[in-house]
């Protein structure tokens, strides 16, 4: 593969790498006929991002020999090494005129060459690993709701939330408004946590097509990376979402660039055994009532299910069983063996934690310790 | 018990935010006392606070366009709330170009100070951001714990040097030692000293001036009988001093400190609309 990026597009590439670095530790490069795709996934498989640069983005684009027998070469590199080359965006803009990316299949290194001012050429040789295709399973057509807004509006909305905030809930509210609210974990004490809520009018968006009463909770940190890219490129951002638990897909579209960010969303605890489509209750406007109710029905489910119905899953399975729509056989065929196809499920560590510890701690609520099975008896006993 | 207030002037909002930022640097949790005319931020000298205490007083009329308060009872028309000032600081941080900020005492899942910020937007309606800050209501029987501390019977009272200079000196000293000695005399001289096994550093300030304090019976202060050169010193936790200086974002109109030899240092910082007193006890 050989491609040359010139002029202002070098900075765009740099910004894309910065965005991807917020997601995962490895950068996947996949040259195709349709362009060069850069991808990343996080370790818990709950976030996936891909930037597809069309051939027009490049001054020169040669994906590589594509005989009938040879596949296009795919590889992954350490994110840190790649990011290091594009670390300082201002200096990229000021001094780099051209960037050459060269990958020969039998070469031992991926070559990145920056042609800078005053005849200076910086050549970086990166170690790479061959890899299988990294592809998340998602379909924007299947999402019931869609919002499109200028990136600036979303950036201005997100600024009111602290940088350390992990999750945010996006949903519809009365009067057709769209709201953002910080997500308070079940384990956190509600009387100690500050809650921030922001409402945007429908006319701040370029298009709104949402199912009433819908809401999703996703990781804000991972979204911020894409948001800063969108803001810098002045592109409108489209958010496709469905029910809680199904992934949310953020897309940016341009003539030469297609960006996707797929994030897992938290699923509602109480819609565990119900048909998701009937769960049309509007949650966001009265969130303070919502979460304790969730816990209550969850606790009831814990105590009443004796292994018959769909009780709480065994603590050893961090991911909830993916909803049937996700694991259809025809989709699985496209995926190779080694890469799991990165089905973004519910962020595993969070659910794992709340399931493993059984009773979710709410202040004043007695710990149903009696209903937990003892996994290991005290060897000392009570003799 | 009700409270609602509104700020519409950007300069007032900015000034109020800066005061909250200063308080947030000094105390993780503090008491907000609301009366008809004033707001007080109080930190009492419990062991948990490292013995330091704070009293900050501002007139509501200088900041709020609207201010309505109903206390717990007619004869006790005040409200005492316990809150985390950092939350309030965060809520106001992104409100700097707001059209209006409303603060209200509400009871959602628990008592909260709800800060509603109305922001300009390109659409027909404004954007509203609300922050619900959980607060604890302090019952009336505990109000006596939060009385205004009296000015101690000090040995020396002296104006502080330029806070910016003092701050950079103290910040550098903080890297070398956990404790700092403040000493001053009635001739306008002050020294800041640190001493460790390896090094001792002293910074000398002079011509600072000593504020005149009238004694209670109206006669002149009895400094004439005292040795004007003798230093009164106290050794205090350097971090507390650094927090006090770091929190000052605007130069106060008056800044002074009262030193009680080996006991306590009492700092008074006065701005036009707000006064801040901070007490740092001496360590043994």
XYZ file of C-alpha atoms in Angstrom:
667
model
C 0.000 0.000 0.000
C 1.213 3.473 -0.769
C -0.540 6.721 -0.170
C 0.358 10.376 0.020
C -1.556 12.968 1.999
C -0.898 16.582 1.212
C -1.495 19.983 2.670
C -4.295 20.560 5.144
C -5.366 16.928 5.030
C -2.318 15.944 7.052
C -3.813 17.745 10.008
C -7.142 16.027 9.419
C -5.388 12.685 9.522
C -3.633 13.782 12.707
C -6.897 14.729 14.329
C -8.401 11.403 13.330
C -5.534 9.603 15.024
C -6.041 11.695 18.166
C -9.702 10.720 18.159
C -8.886 7.048 17.712
C -6.330 7.196 20.490
C -9.140 7.943 22.930
C -10.662 4.587 22.083
C -7.994 1.907 22.008
C -4.337 1.053 22.299
C -3.936 -0.299 18.811
C -4.569 1.333 15.466
C -5.832 -0.949 12.718
C -5.020 0.021 9.142
C -7.046 -1.468 6.370
C -6.532 -0.309 2.808
C -9.502 -1.079 0.561
C -10.606 -0.112 -2.909
C -12.952 2.372 -1.283
C -10.203 4.049 0.660
C -7.970 3.679 3.703
C -9.741 2.728 6.882
C -8.288 3.433 10.305
C -9.981 1.664 13.187
C -9.751 1.141 16.900
C -11.585 -0.814 19.539
C -11.334 -0.634 23.306
C -10.288 -3.489 25.518
C -13.771 -4.220 26.817
C -15.185 -4.233 23.295
C -17.672 -1.579 24.203
C -16.371 1.102 21.850
C -15.366 0.927 18.211
C -14.359 3.732 15.861
C -13.518 3.795 12.201
C -12.350 6.565 9.915
C -12.626 5.775 6.212
C -10.648 8.129 3.998
C -11.799 7.946 0.371
C -9.193 7.852 -2.431
C -9.962 11.510 -3.165
C -8.619 12.458 0.247
C -5.155 11.483 -0.902
C -2.825 13.041 -3.402
C -1.898 9.493 -4.322
C -3.649 6.324 -3.290
C -2.516 2.803 -4.179
C -4.131 0.251 -1.922
C -1.858 -2.483 -3.178
C -1.870 -5.312 -5.633
C -5.283 -6.855 -5.801
C -4.941 -10.011 -7.772
C -7.788 -12.484 -7.525
C -5.856 -14.517 -4.981
C -4.249 -11.885 -2.866
C -6.184 -10.057 -0.239
C -5.427 -6.486 0.621
C -2.935 -6.261 3.410
C -4.222 -5.397 6.880
C -2.174 -4.573 9.901
C -2.267 -3.012 13.321
C 0.280 -0.830 15.074
C 0.714 0.507 18.589
C -1.492 3.530 18.967
C 1.136 5.335 20.984
C 3.741 5.041 18.234
C 1.393 6.241 15.549
C 0.040 9.030 17.705
C 3.536 10.179 18.520
C 4.055 11.102 14.896
C 0.978 13.307 14.895
C 1.287 14.447 18.483
C 1.470 18.182 17.952
C -1.287 19.318 15.631
C -0.153 22.946 15.449
C 3.325 21.938 14.306
C 1.809 19.546 11.767
C -0.086 22.422 10.306
C 2.864 24.748 10.302
C 5.646 22.603 8.996
C 4.411 19.434 7.333
C 3.677 19.663 3.642
C 3.189 16.033 2.784
C 2.830 12.703 4.503
C 3.703 9.409 2.856
C 2.487 6.083 4.184
C 4.142 3.030 2.721
C 3.463 -0.579 3.539
C 5.072 -3.414 1.682
C 3.756 -6.829 2.714
C 7.143 -8.434 3.015
C 8.698 -5.405 4.679
C 9.165 -5.557 8.386
C 8.093 -1.995 9.026
C 5.284 0.390 8.194
C 6.915 3.532 6.880
C 5.546 6.974 7.622
C 7.398 9.835 6.116
C 6.685 13.483 6.852
C 7.990 15.965 4.289
C 8.460 19.206 6.154
C 9.540 22.730 5.462
C 13.120 23.607 4.662
C 13.739 20.244 3.049
C 13.465 18.302 6.303
C 12.143 14.761 5.989
C 11.167 12.760 9.042
C 10.895 9.050 8.482
C 9.229 6.801 11.034
C 9.472 3.034 10.789
C 6.758 1.391 12.818
C 6.544 -2.224 13.769
C 3.251 -3.762 12.830
C 1.338 -6.971 13.204
C -0.754 -8.586 10.575
C -4.285 -8.949 11.703
C -7.755 -9.960 10.755
C -10.501 -7.583 9.939
C -11.820 -5.546 12.804
C -15.472 -4.874 12.303
C -18.201 -4.073 14.738
C -21.631 -5.367 13.986
C -24.046 -2.515 13.679
C -26.695 -1.207 11.350
C -27.835 2.379 11.439
C -30.960 1.421 9.499
C -32.164 -0.611 12.437
C -32.090 2.288 14.839
C -35.439 3.701 15.799
C -34.141 7.170 16.539
C -31.872 9.605 14.809
C -30.616 13.061 15.687
C -28.442 15.317 13.624
C -26.829 18.435 15.013
C -23.892 20.703 14.288
C -20.933 19.495 16.290
C -20.700 22.890 17.947
C -24.120 22.496 19.585
C -23.179 19.131 21.047
C -19.783 20.408 22.158
C -21.436 23.315 23.935
C -23.820 20.904 25.600
C -21.149 18.549 26.781
C -19.007 21.292 28.303
C -21.283 21.498 31.329
C -20.344 18.018 32.402
C -17.075 17.421 34.220
C -14.234 15.889 32.245
C -14.098 12.965 34.627
C -17.734 12.028 34.124
C -17.970 8.516 32.822
C -21.492 8.151 31.541
C -24.179 10.432 30.261
C -27.823 9.757 29.448
C -29.321 11.205 26.283
C -33.054 11.179 25.876
C -36.226 12.836 24.754
C -38.372 14.916 26.992
C -41.497 16.999 27.116
C -42.039 19.498 24.358
C -39.878 17.534 21.974
C -36.747 18.666 23.754
C -33.620 16.565 23.809
C -31.897 16.202 27.143
C -28.513 15.208 28.463
C -28.018 14.153 32.031
C -25.080 12.758 33.937
C -25.577 9.153 34.812
C -25.339 8.349 38.485
C -24.191 4.832 39.182
C -26.412 2.646 41.295
C -23.681 2.242 43.865
C -23.270 5.990 44.329
C -25.225 7.649 47.118
C -27.909 9.827 45.577
C -27.780 12.289 48.438
C -24.133 13.002 47.786
C -24.026 13.206 44.001
C -24.575 16.326 42.019
C -26.879 15.909 39.052
C -26.519 18.062 35.971
C -29.177 18.206 33.300
C -29.309 20.111 30.049
C -32.178 20.515 27.616
C -31.823 21.417 23.955
C -34.721 22.620 21.867
C -35.623 20.676 18.762
C -34.729 23.557 16.496
C -31.104 23.431 17.591
C -30.843 20.191 15.650
C -30.683 19.834 11.920
C -32.981 16.865 12.060
C -34.818 15.020 14.781
C -36.508 11.662 14.236
C -36.811 10.061 17.617
C -39.077 7.524 19.210
C -40.878 9.320 22.050
C -39.650 8.452 25.496
C -36.443 6.924 24.235
C -33.185 7.288 26.075
C -29.720 5.761 26.130
C -26.721 5.917 28.444
C -23.236 5.803 27.011
C -19.662 6.610 27.860
C -19.009 10.316 27.530
C -15.230 10.070 27.578
C -15.129 8.022 24.402
C -17.587 10.326 22.709
C -15.576 13.450 23.487
C -12.765 12.246 21.246
C -15.069 12.134 18.240
C -16.720 15.377 19.218
C -13.491 17.342 19.114
C -12.771 15.929 15.674
C -16.237 16.887 14.480
C -15.953 20.362 15.895
C -12.606 20.986 14.260
C -13.866 19.730 10.914
C -17.116 21.646 11.242
C -19.154 18.615 10.266
C -22.652 17.830 11.503
C -22.839 14.811 13.743
C -25.598 12.222 13.434
C -26.590 10.051 16.378
C -28.412 6.800 15.677
C -29.853 5.016 18.650
C -32.410 2.471 19.636
C -33.335 0.949 22.973
C -31.080 0.879 26.019
C -28.597 -1.921 25.618
C -28.355 -1.634 21.863
C -25.343 0.266 20.627
C -25.441 3.947 19.769
C -23.799 4.925 16.504
C -22.327 8.351 15.849
C -21.575 9.198 12.235
C -19.873 12.000 10.383
C -20.163 12.217 6.638
C -18.175 14.135 4.137
C -17.300 13.712 0.481
C -13.910 12.254 1.313
C -14.414 10.948 4.812
C -16.792 8.628 6.626
C -16.558 8.275 10.373
C -18.347 5.831 12.626
C -18.186 5.570 16.384
C -20.118 2.707 17.931
C -20.595 2.689 21.701
C -22.335 0.163 23.879
C -25.130 1.525 26.001
C -26.289 0.536 29.425
C -29.345 -1.640 29.315
C -32.274 -1.027 31.609
C -32.259 -3.531 34.416
C -35.999 -3.873 34.486
C -36.390 -4.557 30.792
C -34.329 -7.708 31.262
C -37.119 -10.186 30.762
C -39.633 -7.990 29.039
C -39.952 -7.385 25.362
C -37.907 -4.280 24.769
C -40.315 -2.656 22.370
C -42.995 -2.304 24.995
C -40.704 -0.350 27.245
C -41.785 3.023 26.022
C -41.894 4.717 29.390
C -40.424 8.167 29.308
C -37.505 8.079 31.699
C -35.515 11.224 31.266
C -37.869 13.929 32.555
C -38.234 12.350 35.943
C -34.958 10.588 36.387
C -34.943 10.810 40.147
C -37.899 8.512 40.293
C -36.495 6.178 37.730
C -33.389 4.709 39.171
C -34.732 3.608 42.550
C -37.574 1.899 40.690
C -35.071 0.075 38.566
C -33.321 -1.128 41.645
C -36.503 -2.189 43.322
C -37.627 -4.442 40.514
C -34.087 -5.694 40.109
C -33.915 -6.618 43.765
C -37.279 -8.335 43.510
C -36.009 -10.269 40.531
C -32.973 -11.328 42.559
C -34.976 -12.598 45.454
C -37.832 -14.284 43.663
C -36.084 -16.040 40.797
C -34.948 -19.436 41.947
C -33.127 -20.359 38.779
C -36.314 -21.056 36.877
C -37.041 -17.982 34.829
C -34.444 -15.624 33.564
C -32.938 -14.681 36.850
C -29.731 -12.734 37.275
C -27.038 -14.280 35.121
C -24.232 -16.198 36.739
C -21.448 -13.931 37.925
C -18.937 -15.574 35.654
C -20.483 -14.166 32.491
C -19.614 -10.524 32.305
C -21.624 -9.773 29.177
C -25.333 -10.116 29.083
C -26.589 -12.517 26.435
C -26.632 -10.383 23.341
C -30.092 -9.683 22.085
C -31.051 -12.043 19.274
C -30.827 -9.370 16.600
C -27.119 -9.040 17.102
C -25.966 -12.583 16.800
C -27.713 -13.680 13.638
C -25.765 -16.318 11.785
C -25.446 -14.488 8.485
C -23.589 -11.680 10.144
C -21.235 -14.023 11.896
C -19.994 -15.436 8.615
C -18.368 -12.175 7.693
C -16.300 -12.192 10.801
C -13.040 -14.004 10.990
C -12.228 -16.331 13.811
C -9.737 -14.312 15.756
C -11.498 -10.991 15.849
C -14.766 -11.517 17.633
C -16.549 -9.048 15.432
C -16.615 -6.782 18.426
C -20.283 -6.896 19.235
C -20.626 -3.982 21.552
C -22.654 -5.331 24.413
C -23.365 -3.752 27.703
C -20.051 -2.529 29.091
C -18.987 -5.717 30.795
C -17.125 -4.525 33.831
C -19.968 -2.410 35.080
C -22.652 -5.045 34.775
C -20.237 -7.619 36.057
C -19.661 -5.642 39.173
C -23.316 -5.078 39.932
C -24.235 -8.667 39.189
C -21.384 -10.218 41.097
C -22.111 -8.337 44.243
C -25.722 -9.326 44.004
C -27.511 -6.789 46.094
C -27.113 -3.318 44.766
C -26.423 -0.982 47.633
C -29.104 1.598 48.225
C -29.036 3.539 51.456
C -31.314 2.058 54.032
C -32.083 -1.012 52.080
C -31.302 -4.260 53.897
C -28.762 -6.435 52.244
C -30.462 -9.592 51.061
C -27.456 -11.586 52.132
C -29.616 -14.469 53.118
C -30.587 -15.194 49.523
C -27.009 -15.457 48.264
C -25.597 -18.886 48.001
C -22.460 -19.510 49.981
C -19.724 -20.388 47.538
C -17.118 -21.370 50.056
C -17.847 -22.411 53.581
C -15.776 -21.067 56.421
C -13.275 -23.748 57.093
C -13.198 -22.793 60.751
C -16.931 -23.135 61.080
C -18.676 -22.344 64.294
C -17.464 -25.126 66.484
C -38.149 27.007 54.616
C -37.689 28.557 51.211
C -34.925 30.155 49.282
C -34.758 31.530 45.787
C -32.376 33.994 44.248
C -31.449 35.243 40.807
C -28.395 36.853 39.256
C -28.694 38.542 35.866
C -25.667 40.798 35.780
C -22.619 39.105 34.269
C -20.145 41.065 36.372
C -21.960 40.082 39.570
C -22.070 36.490 38.411
C -18.387 36.539 37.634
C -17.549 38.033 41.011
C -19.781 35.565 42.841
C -18.171 32.657 40.977
C -14.734 33.843 41.975
C -15.734 33.966 45.611
C -17.125 30.439 45.406
C -13.888 29.286 43.750
C -11.911 30.721 46.655
C -14.145 28.985 49.187
C -13.881 25.714 47.270
C -10.102 25.849 47.588
C -10.294 26.299 51.332
C -12.907 23.785 52.316
C -14.117 20.478 51.026
C -17.405 20.867 52.879
C -18.686 23.976 54.535
C -21.815 25.612 55.925
C -23.793 28.138 53.948
C -25.815 30.398 56.211
C -28.531 32.450 54.594
C -30.128 35.470 56.207
C -32.299 38.188 54.760
C -29.342 40.447 54.005
C -26.278 38.295 53.915
C -24.704 35.015 52.897
C -22.059 33.392 55.046
C -19.695 30.557 54.217
C -18.528 28.969 57.428
C -15.997 26.323 58.213
C -15.784 25.462 61.866
C -12.546 24.412 63.512
C -13.198 20.718 63.800
C -10.349 18.273 63.842
C -11.433 16.976 60.442
C -10.603 20.339 58.917
C -7.119 20.273 60.392
C -8.196 22.815 62.950
C -8.439 25.620 60.420
C -11.619 27.623 60.326
C -13.142 30.130 57.997
C -15.748 32.859 58.058
C -16.749 34.527 54.822
C -19.474 37.120 54.709
C -21.114 38.846 51.754
C -24.071 41.146 51.292
C -26.624 39.558 49.009
C -27.653 42.900 47.578
C -24.305 43.267 45.869
C -24.786 40.143 43.789
C -28.407 39.109 43.477
C -31.179 40.804 41.539
C -33.738 38.841 43.426
C -33.317 37.271 46.818
C -36.142 35.731 48.786
C -35.628 33.753 51.903
C -37.845 32.251 54.536
C -36.064 30.667 57.436
C -37.070 27.792 59.645
C -39.302 29.995 61.800
C -40.317 33.627 62.022
C -38.053 34.408 64.958
C -35.219 32.391 63.468
C -35.345 33.672 59.950
C -32.204 31.934 58.762
C -31.225 28.811 56.877
C -28.087 26.767 57.521
C -27.043 24.311 54.822
C -24.078 22.005 54.583
C -22.664 21.696 51.090
C -19.636 20.905 48.982
C -18.542 24.273 47.546
C -16.706 22.551 44.704
C -20.102 21.487 43.301
C -21.334 25.053 43.316
C -18.098 26.189 41.736
C -18.512 23.636 38.958
C -22.090 24.630 38.331
C -21.127 28.268 37.912
C -17.998 27.587 35.894
C -19.769 27.148 32.573
C -22.306 29.861 33.265
C -20.058 32.766 32.509
C -22.075 34.030 29.539
C -25.457 33.197 30.982
C -28.551 35.296 30.565
C -29.580 34.503 34.108
C -28.715 32.162 36.946
C -31.387 31.098 39.397
C -30.628 29.331 42.640
C -33.390 27.601 44.517
C -33.658 25.341 47.509
C -35.566 22.272 46.417
C -36.327 18.824 47.680
C -35.999 16.292 44.894
C -34.626 12.969 46.036
C -33.066 14.900 48.895
C -32.637 18.582 49.792
C -30.787 20.274 46.958
C -29.646 23.649 45.851
C -30.812 23.738 42.277
C -28.827 26.056 40.079
C -30.593 26.773 36.791
C -28.490 28.509 34.175
C -30.207 30.086 31.213
C -27.806 30.239 28.321
C -28.139 32.057 25.014
C -28.638 29.869 21.992
C -29.225 30.325 18.304
C -32.631 28.734 18.550
C -35.871 30.375 19.563
C -35.686 29.198 23.154
C -32.748 29.438 25.518
C -30.797 26.488 26.681
C -31.354 25.603 30.293
C -28.775 23.719 32.305
C -29.744 22.660 35.796
C -27.397 21.440 38.450
C -28.883 19.811 41.522
C -26.389 20.094 44.336
C -27.252 17.932 47.323
C -27.176 19.826 50.615
C -27.712 18.930 54.228
C -30.069 21.040 56.291
C -28.548 21.905 59.671
C -31.128 21.767 62.447
C -31.556 24.815 64.630
C -30.148 23.161 67.725
C -26.762 22.978 66.018
C -26.625 26.589 64.885
C -24.554 27.569 67.922
C -21.657 25.550 66.553
C -21.316 28.067 63.763
C -21.048 31.401 65.492
C -18.733 34.064 64.189
C -15.319 33.528 65.726
C -14.023 36.455 67.750
C -10.820 38.232 66.895
C -8.182 36.647 69.085
C -6.111 38.626 71.536
C -3.211 38.986 69.183
C 0.373 39.922 69.828
C 1.006 41.501 66.448
C -1.242 42.704 63.687
C 0.337 43.463 60.344
C -0.656 44.106 56.759
C 0.324 41.306 54.399
C 2.760 41.847 51.531
C 1.483 41.701 47.952
C -0.400 38.421 47.835
C 1.090 37.461 44.492
C 4.599 37.703 45.891
C 3.642 35.923 49.073
C 1.996 33.173 47.050
C 5.031 32.473 44.889
C 7.326 32.447 47.935
C 5.085 30.061 49.844
C 4.643 27.787 46.831
C 8.348 27.314 46.499
C 8.750 26.759 50.215
C 6.027 24.146 50.101
C 8.343 21.915 48.090
C 10.885 21.934 50.887
C 8.913 21.719 54.074
C 5.495 20.909 55.487
C 5.517 23.726 58.001
C 6.217 27.414 57.767
C 6.902 29.959 60.471
C 5.244 33.339 60.139
C 6.675 36.006 62.330
C 6.064 39.723 62.408
C 6.553 42.716 64.633
C 4.931 46.037 65.243
C 7.462 47.811 63.031
C 5.990 46.482 59.829
C 8.455 43.648 59.391
C 7.473 40.095 58.527
C 9.515 36.964 57.926
C 8.463 33.696 56.384
C 10.767 30.880 57.456
C 11.167 27.206 56.771
C 13.701 24.931 58.303
C 14.566 21.346 57.473
C 17.561 19.122 58.167
C 19.180 20.193 54.955
C 18.192 23.752 54.447
C 16.569 26.769 55.992
C 15.102 29.570 53.959
C 13.839 32.923 55.166
C 12.114 35.622 53.170
C 12.060 39.083 54.751
C 9.427 41.706 54.127
C 9.549 45.200 55.535
C 7.617 48.466 55.539
C 4.379 46.554 55.551
C 2.612 48.729 58.080
C 0.590 47.706 61.113
C -3.139 48.293 61.133
C -4.464 50.382 63.985
C -6.874 48.526 66.218
C -8.840 50.525 68.759
C -9.034 48.667 72.045
C -12.404 48.127 73.653
C -12.303 50.904 76.185
C -11.626 53.437 73.473
C -8.104 54.368 74.508
C -5.165 54.009 72.175
C -3.801 50.605 71.493
C -1.257 49.615 74.061
C 1.454 48.998 71.527
C 3.425 51.831 73.006
C 4.203 49.742 76.009
C 5.450 46.885 73.853
C 8.738 46.304 72.236
C 8.176 47.312 68.650
C 10.958 45.094 67.360
C 10.066 41.847 69.045
C 8.713 39.220 66.719
C 5.625 37.197 67.384
C 5.801 33.900 65.598
C 3.661 30.897 64.894
C 4.478 27.711 63.030
C 1.634 26.595 60.776
C 0.835 23.972 58.151
C 2.191 25.361 54.923
C -0.459 23.711 52.806
C -3.222 25.664 54.514
C -1.441 28.926 53.880
C -0.825 27.985 50.284
C -4.496 27.126 49.767
C -5.520 30.487 51.148
C -3.162 32.371 48.870
C -3.863 30.223 45.803
C -7.561 30.862 46.129
C -7.234 34.617 45.852
C -8.040 35.557 42.332
C -8.342 39.264 42.819
C -6.263 41.536 44.989
C -8.145 42.394 48.155
C -8.640 45.957 49.223
C -7.090 45.136 52.579
C -5.172 42.057 53.641
C -3.797 41.609 57.113
C -3.004 38.991 59.662
C -3.073 38.804 63.417
C -0.553 36.585 65.114
C -1.006 35.073 68.536
C 2.405 33.823 69.526
C 2.619 30.035 69.091
C -1.168 29.730 69.052
C -2.933 30.885 65.926
C -2.689 33.118 62.872
C -5.802 35.004 61.890
C -5.982 36.252 58.296
C -8.442 38.924 57.233
C -8.993 39.669 53.550
C -11.378 42.442 52.655
C -12.855 43.236 49.284
C -15.484 45.832 48.650
C -18.409 43.464 48.924
C -17.001 40.520 50.779
C -14.875 39.769 53.813
C -12.996 36.564 54.410
C -11.434 35.489 57.693
C -9.282 32.403 57.922
C -7.782 30.971 61.105
C -4.829 28.633 60.984
C -3.810 27.133 64.326
C -0.142 26.823 65.172
C 1.365 23.375 65.382
C 3.286 22.350 68.433
